PDB file of C-alpha atoms and ligand atoms in Angstrom:
ATOM      1  CA  MET A   1     -11.623-130.390  99.855  1.00 38.00           C
ATOM      2  CA  SER A   2     -13.793-128.656 102.450  1.00 38.00           C
ATOM      3  CA  ALA A   3     -15.393-125.272 101.853  1.00 38.00           C
ATOM      4  CA  GLU A   4     -13.432-124.058 104.883  1.00 38.00           C
ATOM      5  CA  SER A   5     -10.074-124.854 103.339  1.00 41.00           C
ATOM      6  CA  LEU A   6     -11.150-123.418  99.984  1.00 44.00           C
ATOM      7  CA  PHE A   7     -12.265-120.112 101.392  1.00 44.00           C
ATOM      8  CA  GLY A   8      -9.866-120.134 104.329  1.00 46.00           C
ATOM      9  CA  GLY A   9      -6.589-118.367 105.103  1.00 47.00           C
ATOM     10  CA  PRO A  10      -3.934-116.933 102.794  1.00 48.00           C
ATOM     11  CA  HIS A  11      -1.466-119.098 100.868  1.00 47.00           C
ATOM     12  CA  PRO A  12       2.214-118.265 100.332  1.00 57.00           C
ATOM     13  CA  ALA A  13       2.683-116.734  96.864  1.00 51.00           C
ATOM     14  CA  HIS A  14       4.572-119.741  95.462  1.00 58.00           C
ATOM     15  CA  GLN A  15       1.591-121.956  96.176  1.00 77.00           C
ATOM     16  CA  ALA A  16      -0.884-119.700  94.423  1.00 85.00           C
ATOM     17  CA  GLY A  17      -0.846-121.714  91.188  1.00 92.00           C
ATOM     18  CA  ASP A  18      -1.586-125.018  92.916  1.00 94.00           C
ATOM     19  CA  ALA A  19      -4.169-123.411  95.160  1.00 96.00           C
ATOM     20  CA  LEU A  20      -5.897-121.713  92.209  1.00 97.00           C
ATOM     21  CA  ALA A  21      -6.014-125.039  90.388  1.00 97.00           C
ATOM     22  CA  ASP A  22      -7.581-126.642  93.472  1.00 97.00           C
ATOM     23  CA  VAL A  23     -10.158-123.883  93.761  1.00 98.00           C
ATOM     24  CA  GLY A  24     -10.877-124.130  90.019  1.00 98.00           C
ATOM     25  CA  ARG A  25     -11.510-127.878  90.352  1.00 98.00           C
ATOM     26  CA  ALA A  26     -13.910-127.246  93.220  1.00 98.00           C
ATOM     27  CA  ALA A  27     -15.666-124.470  91.278  1.00 98.00           C
ATOM     28  CA  ALA A  28     -16.139-126.850  88.343  1.00 98.00           C
ATOM     29  CA  ALA A  29     -18.705-128.731  90.441  1.00 98.00           C
ATOM     30  CA  CYS A  30     -20.382-125.601  91.871  1.00 98.00           C
ATOM     31  CA  GLU A  31     -24.161-125.645  92.172  1.00 98.00           C
ATOM     32  CA  LEU A  32     -24.560-122.587  94.387  1.00 98.00           C
ATOM     33  CA  CYS A  33     -26.995-120.898  91.984  1.00 98.00           C
ATOM     34  CA  GLY A  34     -29.369-121.664  89.146  1.00 98.00           C
ATOM     35  CA  LEU A  35     -26.811-120.849  86.447  1.00 98.00           C
ATOM     36  CA  ALA A  36     -25.360-124.320  87.069  1.00 98.00           C
ATOM     37  CA  ARG A  37     -28.357-125.821  85.261  1.00 98.00           C
ATOM     38  CA  GLY A  38     -27.794-124.105  81.922  1.00 97.00           C
ATOM     39  CA  ARG A  39     -24.015-124.095  81.630  1.00 98.00           C
ATOM     40  CA  THR A  40     -21.839-126.281  79.447  1.00 98.00           C
ATOM     41  CA  GLN A  41     -19.029-125.814  81.947  1.00 98.00           C
ATOM     42  CA  VAL A  42     -17.784-123.448  84.632  1.00 98.00           C
ATOM     43  CA  VAL A  43     -15.497-120.738  83.233  1.00 98.00           C
ATOM     44  CA  PHE A  44     -13.260-120.175  86.219  1.00 98.00           C
ATOM     45  CA  GLY A  45     -10.375-117.960  85.107  1.00 98.00           C
ATOM     46  CA  THR A  46      -7.182-117.963  83.098  1.00 98.00           C
ATOM     47  CA  GLY A  47      -3.668-116.582  83.144  1.00 98.00           C
ATOM     48  CA  ALA A  48      -0.730-116.140  85.468  1.00 98.00           C
ATOM     49  CA  PRO A  49      -1.470-117.102  89.101  1.00 97.00           C
ATOM     50  CA  ASP A  50       0.980-114.425  90.277  1.00 96.00           C
ATOM     51  CA  ALA A  51      -0.096-111.730  87.807  1.00 98.00           C
ATOM     52  CA  GLU A  52       0.422-108.103  88.768  1.00 98.00           C
ATOM     53  CA  LEU A  53      -2.540-107.192  86.592  1.00 98.00           C
ATOM     54  CA  MET A  54      -5.957-108.828  86.894  1.00 98.00           C
ATOM     55  CA  PHE A  55      -9.133-108.227  84.892  1.00 98.00           C
ATOM     56  CA  VAL A  56     -12.648-108.949  86.057  1.00 98.00           C
ATOM     57  CA  GLY A  57     -15.458-109.100  83.506  1.00 98.00           C
ATOM     58  CA  GLU A  58     -19.145-109.859  83.816  1.00 98.00           C
ATOM     59  CA  GLY A  59     -19.773-113.463  82.912  1.00 98.00           C
ATOM     60  CA  PRO A  60     -19.132-116.025  80.183  1.00 98.00           C
ATOM     61  CA  GLY A  61     -20.866-115.702  76.834  1.00 98.00           C
ATOM     62  CA  GLU A  62     -21.558-118.459  74.331  1.00 97.00           C
ATOM     63  CA  GLN A  63     -17.976-119.028  73.197  1.00 98.00           C
ATOM     64  CA  GLU A  64     -16.599-118.885  76.726  1.00 98.00           C
ATOM     65  CA  ASP A  65     -19.210-121.415  77.885  1.00 98.00           C
ATOM     66  CA  LEU A  66     -18.187-123.756  75.058  1.00 98.00           C
ATOM     67  CA  GLN A  67     -14.422-123.326  75.430  1.00 98.00           C
ATOM     68  CA  GLY A  68     -14.194-122.954  79.213  1.00 98.00           C
ATOM     69  CA  VAL A  69     -11.974-119.862  78.940  1.00 98.00           C
ATOM     70  CA  PRO A  70     -12.997-116.240  79.689  1.00 98.00           C
ATOM     71  CA  PHE A  71     -12.986-113.609  76.963  1.00 98.00           C
ATOM     72  CA  VAL A  72     -12.444-115.723  73.864  1.00 98.00           C
ATOM     73  CA  GLY A  73     -15.327-114.332  71.767  1.00 96.00           C
ATOM     74  CA  ARG A  74     -15.493-110.963  69.970  1.00 97.00           C
ATOM     75  CA  ALA A  75     -15.202-108.933  73.148  1.00 98.00           C
ATOM     76  CA  GLY A  76     -12.323-111.166  74.187  1.00 98.00           C
ATOM     77  CA  LYS A  77     -10.426-110.456  70.998  1.00 98.00           C
ATOM     78  CA  LEU A  78     -10.683-106.740  71.724  1.00 98.00           C
ATOM     79  CA  LEU A  79      -9.531-107.319  75.318  1.00 98.00           C
ATOM     80  CA  THR A  80      -6.539-109.287  74.002  1.00 98.00           C
ATOM     81  CA  GLN A  81      -5.650-106.398  71.643  1.00 98.00           C
ATOM     82  CA  LEU A  82      -5.900-103.884  74.480  1.00 98.00           C
ATOM     83  CA  ILE A  83      -3.635-106.038  76.665  1.00 98.00           C
ATOM     84  CA  GLU A  84      -1.123-106.381  73.834  1.00 98.00           C
ATOM     85  CA  GLY A  85      -1.380-102.638  73.230  1.00 98.00           C
ATOM     86  CA  ILE A  86       0.315-102.039  76.584  1.00 98.00           C
ATOM     87  CA  GLY A  87       3.094-104.511  75.868  1.00 98.00           C
ATOM     88  CA  LEU A  88       1.680-107.550  77.686  1.00 98.00           C
ATOM     89  CA  THR A  89       0.129-110.848  76.654  1.00 98.00           C
ATOM     90  CA  ARG A  90      -2.813-112.756  78.097  1.00 98.00           C
ATOM     91  CA  ASP A  91      -0.287-115.093  79.730  1.00 98.00           C
ATOM     92  CA  ASP A  92       1.087-112.172  81.761  1.00 98.00           C
ATOM     93  CA  VAL A  93      -2.258-111.277  83.336  1.00 98.00           C
ATOM     94  CA  TYR A  94      -5.093-113.058  85.126  1.00 98.00           C
ATOM     95  CA  ILE A  95      -8.642-112.865  83.737  1.00 98.00           C
ATOM     96  CA  ALA A  96     -11.809-113.764  85.636  1.00 98.00           C
ATOM     97  CA  ASN A  97     -15.486-112.885  85.722  1.00 98.00           C
ATOM     98  CA  VAL A  98     -18.062-111.882  88.325  1.00 98.00           C
ATOM     99  CA  VAL A  99     -20.120-114.990  87.536  1.00 98.00           C
ATOM    100  CA  LYS A 100     -18.428-118.147  86.360  1.00 98.00           C
ATOM    101  CA  CYS A 101     -21.365-119.653  84.454  1.00 98.00           C
ATOM    102  CA  ARG A 102     -23.113-118.305  81.363  1.00 98.00           C
ATOM    103  CA  PRO A 103     -26.427-116.591  82.061  1.00 98.00           C
ATOM    104  CA  PRO A 104     -29.074-117.975  79.673  1.00 97.00           C
ATOM    105  CA  GLY A 105     -29.190-116.045  76.403  1.00 96.00           C
ATOM    106  CA  ASN A 106     -26.408-113.764  77.728  1.00 95.00           C
ATOM    107  CA  ARG A 107     -28.817-111.937  80.017  1.00 98.00           C
ATOM    108  CA  ASP A 108     -27.416-109.844  82.868  1.00 98.00           C
ATOM    109  CA  PRO A 109     -26.444-111.838  85.955  1.00 98.00           C
ATOM    110  CA  LEU A 110     -29.003-111.546  88.759  1.00 98.00           C
ATOM    111  CA  PRO A 111     -28.136-110.201  92.226  1.00 98.00           C
ATOM    112  CA  ASP A 112     -28.492-113.625  93.879  1.00 98.00           C
ATOM    113  CA  GLU A 113     -26.239-115.205  91.228  1.00 98.00           C
ATOM    114  CA  ILE A 114     -23.584-112.527  91.774  1.00 98.00           C
ATOM    115  CA  GLU A 115     -23.769-113.015  95.519  1.00 98.00           C
ATOM    116  CA  ALA A 116     -23.550-116.799  95.272  1.00 98.00           C
ATOM    117  CA  CYS A 117     -20.505-116.591  92.995  1.00 98.00           C
ATOM    118  CA  ALA A 118     -18.635-113.857  94.899  1.00 98.00           C
ATOM    119  CA  PRO A 119     -16.649-116.229  97.175  1.00 98.00           C
ATOM    120  CA  TRP A 120     -14.973-117.760  94.097  1.00 98.00           C
ATOM    121  CA  LEU A 121     -13.849-114.311  92.927  1.00 98.00           C
ATOM    122  CA  ASP A 122     -12.689-113.419  96.430  1.00 97.00           C
ATOM    123  CA  ARG A 123     -10.580-116.576  96.483  1.00 97.00           C
ATOM    124  CA  GLN A 124      -9.063-115.697  93.100  1.00 98.00           C
ATOM    125  CA  LEU A 125      -8.205-112.210  94.346  1.00 97.00           C
ATOM    126  CA  GLU A 126      -6.732-113.596  97.535  1.00 96.00           C
ATOM    127  CA  LEU A 127      -4.488-116.005  95.626  1.00 97.00           C
ATOM    128  CA  VAL A 128      -3.450-113.840  92.666  1.00 97.00           C
ATOM    129  CA  ARG A 129      -3.049-110.655  94.721  1.00 97.00           C
ATOM    130  CA  PRO A 130      -2.767-108.304  91.754  1.00 98.00           C
ATOM    131  CA  ARG A 131      -1.243-104.869  92.138  1.00 97.00           C
ATOM    132  CA  VAL A 132      -3.582-103.419  89.541  1.00 98.00           C
ATOM    133  CA  LEU A 133      -7.168-104.597  89.222  1.00 98.00           C
ATOM    134  CA  VAL A 134      -9.200-103.629  86.159  1.00 98.00           C
ATOM    135  CA  THR A 135     -12.966-103.964  86.315  1.00 98.00           C
ATOM    136  CA  LEU A 136     -14.581-104.323  82.911  1.00 98.00           C
ATOM    137  CA  GLY A 137     -18.031-102.770  82.860  1.00 98.00           C
ATOM    138  CA  ASN A 138     -20.768-102.148  85.368  1.00 98.00           C
ATOM    139  CA  PHE A 139     -21.119-105.503  87.083  1.00 98.00           C
ATOM    140  CA  ALA A 140     -17.493-105.959  88.110  1.00 98.00           C
ATOM    141  CA  THR A 141     -17.111-102.292  89.003  1.00 98.00           C
ATOM    142  CA  LYS A 142     -20.219-102.159  91.181  1.00 98.00           C
ATOM    143  CA  LEU A 143     -19.348-105.415  92.937  1.00 98.00           C
ATOM    144  CA  LEU A 144     -15.698-104.639  93.652  1.00 98.00           C
ATOM    145  CA  LEU A 145     -16.121-100.960  94.468  1.00 98.00           C
ATOM    146  CA  GLY A 146     -19.333-101.558  96.410  1.00 97.00           C
ATOM    147  CA  THR A 147     -21.015 -98.719  94.579  1.00 97.00           C
ATOM    148  CA  SER A 148     -24.211 -98.184  92.630  1.00 97.00           C
ATOM    149  CA  ASP A 149     -22.547 -95.572  90.383  1.00 97.00           C
ATOM    150  CA  GLY A 150     -22.291 -96.564  86.750  1.00 97.00           C
ATOM    151  CA  ILE A 151     -19.130 -97.186  84.767  1.00 97.00           C
ATOM    152  CA  THR A 152     -19.400 -94.074  82.592  1.00 95.00           C
ATOM    153  CA  LYS A 153     -19.251 -91.980  85.756  1.00 97.00           C
ATOM    154  CA  LEU A 154     -16.413 -93.958  87.352  1.00 98.00           C
ATOM    155  CA  ARG A 155     -14.049 -94.651  84.464  1.00 98.00           C
ATOM    156  CA  GLY A 156     -11.066 -92.381  83.917  1.00 98.00           C
ATOM    157  CA  ARG A 157     -10.157 -92.562  87.608  1.00 98.00           C
ATOM    158  CA  GLU A 158      -8.384 -94.957  89.953  1.00 98.00           C
ATOM    159  CA  PHE A 159      -9.431 -96.254  93.368  1.00 98.00           C
ATOM    160  CA  ALA A 160      -7.748 -97.935  96.328  1.00 98.00           C
ATOM    161  CA  PHE A 161      -8.958-101.533  96.620  1.00 98.00           C
ATOM    162  CA  GLY A 162      -8.566-103.573  99.780  1.00 96.00           C
ATOM    163  CA  ARG A 163     -10.420-106.838 100.104  1.00 87.00           C
ATOM    164  CA  ALA A 164      -9.792-110.567 100.196  1.00 81.00           C
ATOM    165  CA  GLY A 165      -6.185-110.036 101.311  1.00 87.00           C
ATOM    166  CA  THR A 166      -5.456-107.900  98.269  1.00 91.00           C
ATOM    167  CA  GLU A 167      -4.350-104.287  98.187  1.00 96.00           C
ATOM    168  CA  ALA A 168      -4.491-102.960  94.672  1.00 98.00           C
ATOM    169  CA  VAL A 169      -5.227 -99.949  92.582  1.00 98.00           C
ATOM    170  CA  LEU A 170      -8.584-100.513  90.927  1.00 98.00           C
ATOM    171  CA  VAL A 171      -9.096 -99.045  87.474  1.00 98.00           C
ATOM    172  CA  PRO A 172     -12.690 -99.197  86.250  1.00 98.00           C
ATOM    173  CA  THR A 173     -13.125 -99.247  82.501  1.00 98.00           C
ATOM    174  CA  LEU A 174     -15.719 -99.988  79.877  1.00 98.00           C
ATOM    175  CA  HIS A 175     -16.653-103.553  79.067  1.00 98.00           C
ATOM    176  CA  PRO A 176     -15.117-104.542  75.698  1.00 98.00           C
ATOM    177  CA  ALA A 177     -18.590-105.514  74.431  1.00 98.00           C
ATOM    178  CA  ALA A 178     -19.777-101.954  75.168  1.00 98.00           C
ATOM    179  CA  VAL A 179     -16.748-100.613  73.318  1.00 98.00           C
ATOM    180  CA  LEU A 180     -17.629-102.760  70.301  1.00 97.00           C
ATOM    181  CA  ARG A 181     -21.147-101.311  70.351  1.00 96.00           C
ATOM    182  CA  GLY A 182     -20.022 -97.753  71.103  1.00 94.00           C
ATOM    183  CA  GLY A 183     -17.485 -97.036  68.385  1.00 86.00           C
ATOM    184  CA  GLY A 184     -14.520 -94.664  68.258  1.00 95.00           C
ATOM    185  CA  GLN A 185     -15.244 -92.536  71.310  1.00 96.00           C
ATOM    186  CA  ARG A 186     -15.564 -95.581  73.562  1.00 97.00           C
ATOM    187  CA  LEU A 187     -12.419 -97.110  72.087  1.00 97.00           C
ATOM    188  CA  ALA A 188     -10.476 -93.928  72.830  1.00 98.00           C
ATOM    189  CA  GLU A 189     -11.730 -93.993  76.426  1.00 98.00           C
ATOM    190  CA  VAL A 190     -10.799 -97.613  77.045  1.00 98.00           C
ATOM    191  CA  ARG A 191      -7.376 -97.047  75.472  1.00 98.00           C
ATOM    192  CA  ALA A 192      -6.792 -94.104  77.796  1.00 98.00           C
ATOM    193  CA  ASP A 193      -7.677 -96.336  80.753  1.00 98.00           C
ATOM    194  CA  PHE A 194      -5.154 -98.931  79.579  1.00 98.00           C
ATOM    195  CA  VAL A 195      -2.472 -96.232  79.367  1.00 98.00           C
ATOM    196  CA  ARG A 196      -3.266 -95.496  83.018  1.00 98.00           C
ATOM    197  CA  VAL A 197      -2.859 -99.202  83.803  1.00 98.00           C
ATOM    198  CA  LYS A 198       0.516 -99.286  82.065  1.00 98.00           C
ATOM    199  CA  ARG A 199       1.655 -96.264  84.056  1.00 98.00           C
ATOM    200  CA  LEU A 200       0.530 -97.844  87.330  1.00 98.00           C
ATOM    201  CA  LEU A 201       2.377-101.059  86.570  1.00 98.00           C
ATOM    202  CA  ALA A 202       5.524 -99.123  85.709  1.00 97.00           C
ATOM    203  CA  ARG A 203       5.370 -97.279  88.991  1.00 92.00           C
ATOM    204  CA  GLY A 204       6.519-100.408  90.844  1.00 76.00           C
ATOM    205  CA  ALA A 205       5.306-101.987  94.039  1.00 53.00           C
ATOM    206  CA  PRO A 206       3.965 -99.614  96.682  1.00 49.00           C
ATOM    207  CA  ALA A 207       6.388 -98.950  99.554  1.00 44.00           C
TER     208      ALA A 207
HETATM  209  N1  LIG B 301     -17.868-111.004  78.582  1.00 78.18           N
HETATM  210  C1  LIG B 301     -17.489-111.144  79.866  1.00 78.18           C
HETATM  211  O1  LIG B 301     -17.796-110.322  80.707  1.00 78.18           O
HETATM  212  N2  LIG B 301     -16.739-112.184  80.180  1.00 78.18           N
HETATM  213  C2  LIG B 301     -16.345-113.078  79.298  1.00 78.18           C
HETATM  214  O2  LIG B 301     -15.663-114.001  79.679  1.00 78.18           O
HETATM  215  C3  LIG B 301     -16.743-112.898  77.956  1.00 78.18           C
HETATM  216  C4  LIG B 301     -17.503-111.854  77.624  1.00 78.18           C
END
């Protein structure tokens, strides 16, 4: 499949699953940045192709790199609990990351790696078209809001998101790994953000 057809025009919603699978297969061979050299496999994304709720994290850690699925380690278990806490399961939502390959030693992704990987995330957004988009931590929030403000300043609010054919409400929240490090106060904050997400989903599709 050509890069043009992968990053090209919109697909009808019913084709999103097939199209996502195609894009995932193409991403599996990606060598657009140096992270390709150290990965076990590309961790593309998981969940419902037509999800109303989509999460974007930072990048795969050790377990994700081994299993090929985002958010399956300790931080992932907390994310799963938070999702279940608002009455959903991981199968109801779509989960992706800013970078699809594990940075060595779990270091932060570099600007050129984020830039190289961004078209894959754009394609996921364009196909899933979530109504509510939750950015987990600084990297996803800065990339998708186009801001240099940090997550502690931005969380607790909601933003209009329009990009890659998607119009959504973007809810920035803390990265689950930061919550694990930060204790009760951080957990209360992330839970409050998930209550906001639940309320937004209940509000129904925008007119
Ligand atoms: N942290 C992330 O940001 N993404 C994962 O997939 C796992 C941990």
